[in-house]
Coordinates of C-alpha atoms in Angstrom, one line a residue:
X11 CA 96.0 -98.5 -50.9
X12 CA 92.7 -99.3 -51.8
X13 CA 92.3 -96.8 -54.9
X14 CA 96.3 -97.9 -55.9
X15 CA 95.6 -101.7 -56.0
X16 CA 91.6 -101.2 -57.9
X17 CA 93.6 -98.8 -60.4
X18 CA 96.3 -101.2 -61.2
X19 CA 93.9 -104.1 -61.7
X20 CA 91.3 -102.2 -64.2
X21 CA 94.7 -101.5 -66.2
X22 CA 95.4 -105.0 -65.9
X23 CA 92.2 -106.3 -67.1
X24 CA 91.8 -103.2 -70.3
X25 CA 95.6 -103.9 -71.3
X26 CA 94.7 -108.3 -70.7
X27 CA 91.7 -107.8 -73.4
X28 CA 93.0 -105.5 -75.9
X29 CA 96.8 -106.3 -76.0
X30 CA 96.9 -110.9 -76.8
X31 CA 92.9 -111.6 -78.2
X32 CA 94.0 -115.0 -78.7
X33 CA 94.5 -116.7 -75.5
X34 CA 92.7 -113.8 -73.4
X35 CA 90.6 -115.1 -70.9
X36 CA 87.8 -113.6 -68.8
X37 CA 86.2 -115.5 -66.1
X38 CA 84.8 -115.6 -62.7
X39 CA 84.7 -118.9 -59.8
X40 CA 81.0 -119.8 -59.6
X41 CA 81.4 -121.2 -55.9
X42 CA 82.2 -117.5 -54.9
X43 CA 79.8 -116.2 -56.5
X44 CA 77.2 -118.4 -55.0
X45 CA 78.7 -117.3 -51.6
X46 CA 78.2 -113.8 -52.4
X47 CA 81.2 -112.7 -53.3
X48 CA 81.9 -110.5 -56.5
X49 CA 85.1 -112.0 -58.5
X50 CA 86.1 -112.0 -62.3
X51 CA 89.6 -112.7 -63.5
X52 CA 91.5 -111.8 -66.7
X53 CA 94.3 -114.2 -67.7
X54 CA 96.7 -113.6 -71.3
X55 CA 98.4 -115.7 -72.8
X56 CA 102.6 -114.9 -72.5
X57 CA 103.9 -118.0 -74.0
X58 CA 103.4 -121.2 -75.2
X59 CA 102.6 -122.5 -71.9
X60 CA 102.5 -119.1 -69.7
X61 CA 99.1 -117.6 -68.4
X62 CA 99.7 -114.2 -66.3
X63 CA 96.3 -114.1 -64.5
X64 CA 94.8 -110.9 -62.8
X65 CA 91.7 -111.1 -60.2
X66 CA 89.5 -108.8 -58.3
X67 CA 87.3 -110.2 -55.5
X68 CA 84.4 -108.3 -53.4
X69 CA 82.2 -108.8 -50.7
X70 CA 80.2 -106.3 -49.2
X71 CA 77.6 -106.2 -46.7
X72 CA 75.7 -106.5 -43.3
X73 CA 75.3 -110.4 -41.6
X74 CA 73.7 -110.4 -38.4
X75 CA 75.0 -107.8 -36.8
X76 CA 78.5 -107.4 -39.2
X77 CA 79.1 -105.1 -41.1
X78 CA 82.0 -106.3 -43.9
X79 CA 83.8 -104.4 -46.5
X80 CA 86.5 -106.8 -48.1
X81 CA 88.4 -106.4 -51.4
X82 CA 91.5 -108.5 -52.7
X83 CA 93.2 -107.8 -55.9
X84 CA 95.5 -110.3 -57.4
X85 CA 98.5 -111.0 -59.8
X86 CA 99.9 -114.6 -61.0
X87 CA 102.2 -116.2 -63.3
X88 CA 100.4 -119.5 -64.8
X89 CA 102.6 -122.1 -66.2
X90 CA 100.9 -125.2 -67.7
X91 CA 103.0 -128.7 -68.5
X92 CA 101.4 -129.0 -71.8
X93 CA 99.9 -126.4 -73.7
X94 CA 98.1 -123.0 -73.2
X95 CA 95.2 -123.4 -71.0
X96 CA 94.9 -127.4 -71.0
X97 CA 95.7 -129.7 -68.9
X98 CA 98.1 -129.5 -65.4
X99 CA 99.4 -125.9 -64.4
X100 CA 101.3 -124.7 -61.4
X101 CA 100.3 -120.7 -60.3
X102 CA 102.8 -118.7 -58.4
X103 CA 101.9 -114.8 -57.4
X104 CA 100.5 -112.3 -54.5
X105 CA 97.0 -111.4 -53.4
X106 CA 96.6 -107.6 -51.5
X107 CA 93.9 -107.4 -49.2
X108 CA 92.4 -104.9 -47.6
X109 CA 89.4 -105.8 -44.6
X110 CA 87.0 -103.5 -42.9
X111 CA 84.5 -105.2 -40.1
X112 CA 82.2 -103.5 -37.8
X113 CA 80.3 -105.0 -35.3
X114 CA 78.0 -103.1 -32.9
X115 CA 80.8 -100.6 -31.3
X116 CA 84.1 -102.3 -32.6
X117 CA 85.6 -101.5 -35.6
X118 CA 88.8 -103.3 -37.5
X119 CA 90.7 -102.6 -40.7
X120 CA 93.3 -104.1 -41.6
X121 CA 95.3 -105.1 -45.3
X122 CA 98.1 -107.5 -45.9
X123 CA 99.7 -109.3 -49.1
X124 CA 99.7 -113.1 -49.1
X125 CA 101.5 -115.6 -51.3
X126 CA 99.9 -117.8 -53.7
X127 CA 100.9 -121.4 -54.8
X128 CA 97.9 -123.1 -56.5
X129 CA 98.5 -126.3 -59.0
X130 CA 95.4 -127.6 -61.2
X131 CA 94.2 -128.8 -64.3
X132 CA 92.6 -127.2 -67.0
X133 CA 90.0 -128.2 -69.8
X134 CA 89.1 -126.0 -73.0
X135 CA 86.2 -126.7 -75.1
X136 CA 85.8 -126.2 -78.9
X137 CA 83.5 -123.9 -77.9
X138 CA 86.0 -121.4 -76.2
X139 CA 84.7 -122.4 -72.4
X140 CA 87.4 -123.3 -70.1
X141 CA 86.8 -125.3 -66.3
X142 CA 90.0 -125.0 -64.4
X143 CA 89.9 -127.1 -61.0
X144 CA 92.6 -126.3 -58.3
X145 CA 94.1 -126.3 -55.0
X146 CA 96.4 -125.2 -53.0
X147 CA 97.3 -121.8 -50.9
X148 CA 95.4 -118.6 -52.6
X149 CA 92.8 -120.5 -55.0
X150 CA 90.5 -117.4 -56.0
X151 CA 93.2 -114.9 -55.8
X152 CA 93.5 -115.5 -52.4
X153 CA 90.1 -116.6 -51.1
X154 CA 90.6 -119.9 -50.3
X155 CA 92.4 -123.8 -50.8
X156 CA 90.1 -125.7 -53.6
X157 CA 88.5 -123.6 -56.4
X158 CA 86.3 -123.9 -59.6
X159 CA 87.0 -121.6 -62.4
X160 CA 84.9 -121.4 -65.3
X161 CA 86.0 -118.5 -68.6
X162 CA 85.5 -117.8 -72.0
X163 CA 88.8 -117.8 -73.9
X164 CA 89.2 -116.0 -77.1

């Protein structure tokens, strides 16, 4: 499942940057990052107001005495009330997950898909640098309920 999900989301991101250049977006959520946690995301533009948004997060390593191997892959249809990438959007999609702890003798793996619902707001700078702020279930692909996201848009 692991291998399946990684393979669909490389496609995602090589077909995202080479199929729409105008409107392509590459990005990651600084907050996650700070926390330790690898994540970029590739959105295209499908519309006038659509976004279809695809995200890989990972975190792996030993705290304390854990031992975590966690990757999520995501997939999201972006719909903004004004234009492409400004302004209020509503995001609608899945997250896959798959979770391996160990700790001492015990070992757990599990995976699972969970819904996503996130609405936010979204400014884009001359420059081509876009900060997205949102909330709701599956911000960061999944990851959490509040999110930062910063990108480069071209």
């Amino acid at each position: 499942m692991k291998k399946v999900t990684s393979s669909i989301l490389v496609g995602a991101l090589l077909c995202s940057a080479s199929a729409h250049a105008e409107g392509t977006q590459i990005g990651t959520s600084p907050v996650l990052l700070a926390i330790g946690v690898t994540n970029i995301f590739s959105q295209i533009q499908a519309g006038d107001r659509v976004g279809i948004t695809a995200r890989y997060n990972s975190i792996n390593g030993t705290y304390l005495d854990t031992t975590l191997d966690f990757t999520s892959v995501s997939l999201a249809y972006k719909s903004y009330f004004n234009s492409y990438a400004e302004g209020a959007y509503f995001e609608l999609g899945a997250a896959s997950f798959d979770v391996a702890v160990s700790t001492n003798s015990e070992f757990t793996v599990g995976s699972t898909i969970m819904p996503i619902a996130v609405a936010g707001y979204e400014w884009t700078f001359d420059s081509g640098f876009v900060l997205g702020l949102e909330g709701g279930l599956g911000t960061g692909g999944g990851m959490g309920i509040l999110g930062v996201n910063t990108a480069f848009q071209f």
